[in-house]
PDB file of C-alpha atoms in Angstrom:
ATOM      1  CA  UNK A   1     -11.792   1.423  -1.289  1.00  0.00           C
ATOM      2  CA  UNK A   2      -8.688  -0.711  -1.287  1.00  0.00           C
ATOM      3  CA  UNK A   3      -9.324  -4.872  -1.312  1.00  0.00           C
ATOM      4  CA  UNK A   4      -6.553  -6.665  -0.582  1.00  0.00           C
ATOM      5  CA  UNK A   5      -7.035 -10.447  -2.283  1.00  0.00           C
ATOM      6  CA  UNK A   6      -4.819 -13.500  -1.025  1.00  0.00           C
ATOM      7  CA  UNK A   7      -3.926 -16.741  -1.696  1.00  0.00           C
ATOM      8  CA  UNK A   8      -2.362 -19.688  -1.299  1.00  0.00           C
ATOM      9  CA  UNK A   9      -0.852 -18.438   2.275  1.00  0.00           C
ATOM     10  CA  UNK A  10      -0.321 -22.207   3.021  1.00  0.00           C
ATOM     11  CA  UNK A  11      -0.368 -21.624   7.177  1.00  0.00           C
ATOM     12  CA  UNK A  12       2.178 -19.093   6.596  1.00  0.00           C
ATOM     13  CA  UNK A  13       0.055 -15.876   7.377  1.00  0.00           C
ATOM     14  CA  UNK A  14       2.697 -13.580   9.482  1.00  0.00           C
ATOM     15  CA  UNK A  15       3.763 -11.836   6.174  1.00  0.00           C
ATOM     16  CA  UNK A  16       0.452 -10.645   5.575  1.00  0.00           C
ATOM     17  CA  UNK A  17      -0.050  -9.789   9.224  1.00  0.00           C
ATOM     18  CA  UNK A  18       2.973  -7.576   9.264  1.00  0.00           C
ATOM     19  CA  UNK A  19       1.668  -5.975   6.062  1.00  0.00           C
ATOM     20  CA  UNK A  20      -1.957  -5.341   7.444  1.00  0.00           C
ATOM     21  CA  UNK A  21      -0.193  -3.847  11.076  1.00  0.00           C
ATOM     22  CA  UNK A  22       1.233  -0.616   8.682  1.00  0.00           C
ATOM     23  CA  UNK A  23      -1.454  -0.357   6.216  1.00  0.00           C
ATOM     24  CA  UNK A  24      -4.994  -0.412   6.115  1.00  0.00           C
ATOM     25  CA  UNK A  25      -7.755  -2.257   3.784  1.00  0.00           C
ATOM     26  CA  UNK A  26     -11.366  -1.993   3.593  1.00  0.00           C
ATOM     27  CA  UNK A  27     -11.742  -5.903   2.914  1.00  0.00           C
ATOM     28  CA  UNK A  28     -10.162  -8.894   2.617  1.00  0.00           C
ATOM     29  CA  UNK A  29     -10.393 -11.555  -0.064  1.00  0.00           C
ATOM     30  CA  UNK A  30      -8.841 -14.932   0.227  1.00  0.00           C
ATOM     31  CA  UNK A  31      -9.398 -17.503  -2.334  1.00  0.00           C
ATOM     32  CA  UNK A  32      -7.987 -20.659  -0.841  1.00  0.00           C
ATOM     33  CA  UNK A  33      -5.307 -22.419   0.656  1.00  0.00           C
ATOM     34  CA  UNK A  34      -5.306 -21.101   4.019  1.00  0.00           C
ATOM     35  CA  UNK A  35      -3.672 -23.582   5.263  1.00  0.00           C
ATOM     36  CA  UNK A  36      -1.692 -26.994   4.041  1.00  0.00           C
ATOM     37  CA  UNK A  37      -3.887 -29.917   4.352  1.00  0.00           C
ATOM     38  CA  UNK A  38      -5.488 -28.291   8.092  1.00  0.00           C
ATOM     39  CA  UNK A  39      -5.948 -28.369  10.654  1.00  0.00           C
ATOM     40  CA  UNK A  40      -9.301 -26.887  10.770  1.00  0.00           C
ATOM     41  CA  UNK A  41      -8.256 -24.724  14.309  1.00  0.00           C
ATOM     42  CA  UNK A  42      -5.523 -22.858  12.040  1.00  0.00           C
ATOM     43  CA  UNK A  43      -7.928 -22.290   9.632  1.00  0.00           C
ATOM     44  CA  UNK A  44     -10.568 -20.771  11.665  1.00  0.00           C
ATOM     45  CA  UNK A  45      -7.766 -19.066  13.520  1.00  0.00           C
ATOM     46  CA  UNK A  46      -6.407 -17.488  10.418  1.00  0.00           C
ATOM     47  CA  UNK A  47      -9.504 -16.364   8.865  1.00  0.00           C
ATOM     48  CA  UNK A  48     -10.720 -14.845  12.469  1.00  0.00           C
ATOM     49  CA  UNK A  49      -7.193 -13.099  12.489  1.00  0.00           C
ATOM     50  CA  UNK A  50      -7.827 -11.572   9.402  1.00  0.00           C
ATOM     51  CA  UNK A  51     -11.299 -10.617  10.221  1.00  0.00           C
ATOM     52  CA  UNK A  52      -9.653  -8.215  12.505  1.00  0.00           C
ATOM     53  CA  UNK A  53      -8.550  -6.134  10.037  1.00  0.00           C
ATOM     54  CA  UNK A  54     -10.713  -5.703   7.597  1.00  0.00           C
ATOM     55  CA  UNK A  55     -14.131  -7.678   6.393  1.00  0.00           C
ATOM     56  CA  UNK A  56     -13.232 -11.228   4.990  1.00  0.00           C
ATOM     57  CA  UNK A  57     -14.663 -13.153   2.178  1.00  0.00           C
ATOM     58  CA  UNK A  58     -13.376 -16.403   1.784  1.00  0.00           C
ATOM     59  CA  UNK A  59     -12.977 -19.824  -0.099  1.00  0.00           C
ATOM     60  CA  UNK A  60     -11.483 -22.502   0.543  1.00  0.00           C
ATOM     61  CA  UNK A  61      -9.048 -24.312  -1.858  1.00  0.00           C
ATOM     62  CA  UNK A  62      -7.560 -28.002  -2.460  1.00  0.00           C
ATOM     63  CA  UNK A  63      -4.953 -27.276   0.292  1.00  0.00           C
ATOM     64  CA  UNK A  64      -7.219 -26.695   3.472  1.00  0.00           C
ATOM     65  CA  UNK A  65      -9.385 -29.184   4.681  1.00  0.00           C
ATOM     66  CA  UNK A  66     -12.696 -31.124   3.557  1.00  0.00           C
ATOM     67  CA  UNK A  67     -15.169 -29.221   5.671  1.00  0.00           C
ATOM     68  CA  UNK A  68     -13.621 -25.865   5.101  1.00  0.00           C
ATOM     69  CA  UNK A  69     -17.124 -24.692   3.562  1.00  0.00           C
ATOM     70  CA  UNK A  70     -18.934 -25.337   7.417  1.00  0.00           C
ATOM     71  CA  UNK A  71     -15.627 -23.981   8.951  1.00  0.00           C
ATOM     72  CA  UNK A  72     -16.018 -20.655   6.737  1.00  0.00           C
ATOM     73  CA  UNK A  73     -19.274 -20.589   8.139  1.00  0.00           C
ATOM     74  CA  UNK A  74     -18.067 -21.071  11.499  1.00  0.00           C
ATOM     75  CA  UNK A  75     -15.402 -18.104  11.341  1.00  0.00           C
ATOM     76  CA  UNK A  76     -15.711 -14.587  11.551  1.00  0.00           C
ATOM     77  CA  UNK A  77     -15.469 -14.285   7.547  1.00  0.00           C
ATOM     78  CA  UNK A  78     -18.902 -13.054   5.882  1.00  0.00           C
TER      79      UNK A  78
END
């Protein structure tokens, strides 16, 4: 099983994306700062994005914003 664990991306995902279009990953761990302050579209964007790779678990960290915990649950992430 390979588990590919991110962080701090700070809205600057395409890296990763680039990454995940040559190789593949069974899931997807992101512990926090998706994004830099918001706003809460990018960071439902980003974890749905993800979530077409691979199954995501996520957290949110100090960096995204204050409801990130509803906008997990609002995303594609399990």
């Amino acid at each position: 099983m390979k588990i590919l664990m991110i962080t701090d991306i700070h809205s600057n995902p395409d890296k990763i994306y680039s990454y995940l279009d040559n190789n593949s990953v069974d899931e997807i761990i992101i512990t926090g700062d998706v994004t830099e302050f918001g706003p809460e579209k990018l960071f439902v964007d980003t974890l749905n994005k993800f979530s077409e790779y691979a199954n995501v678990h996520a957290l949110f960290g100090n960096c995204d914003p204050k409801n990130s915990n509803e906008l997990i649950d609002e995303s594609d992430a399990i």
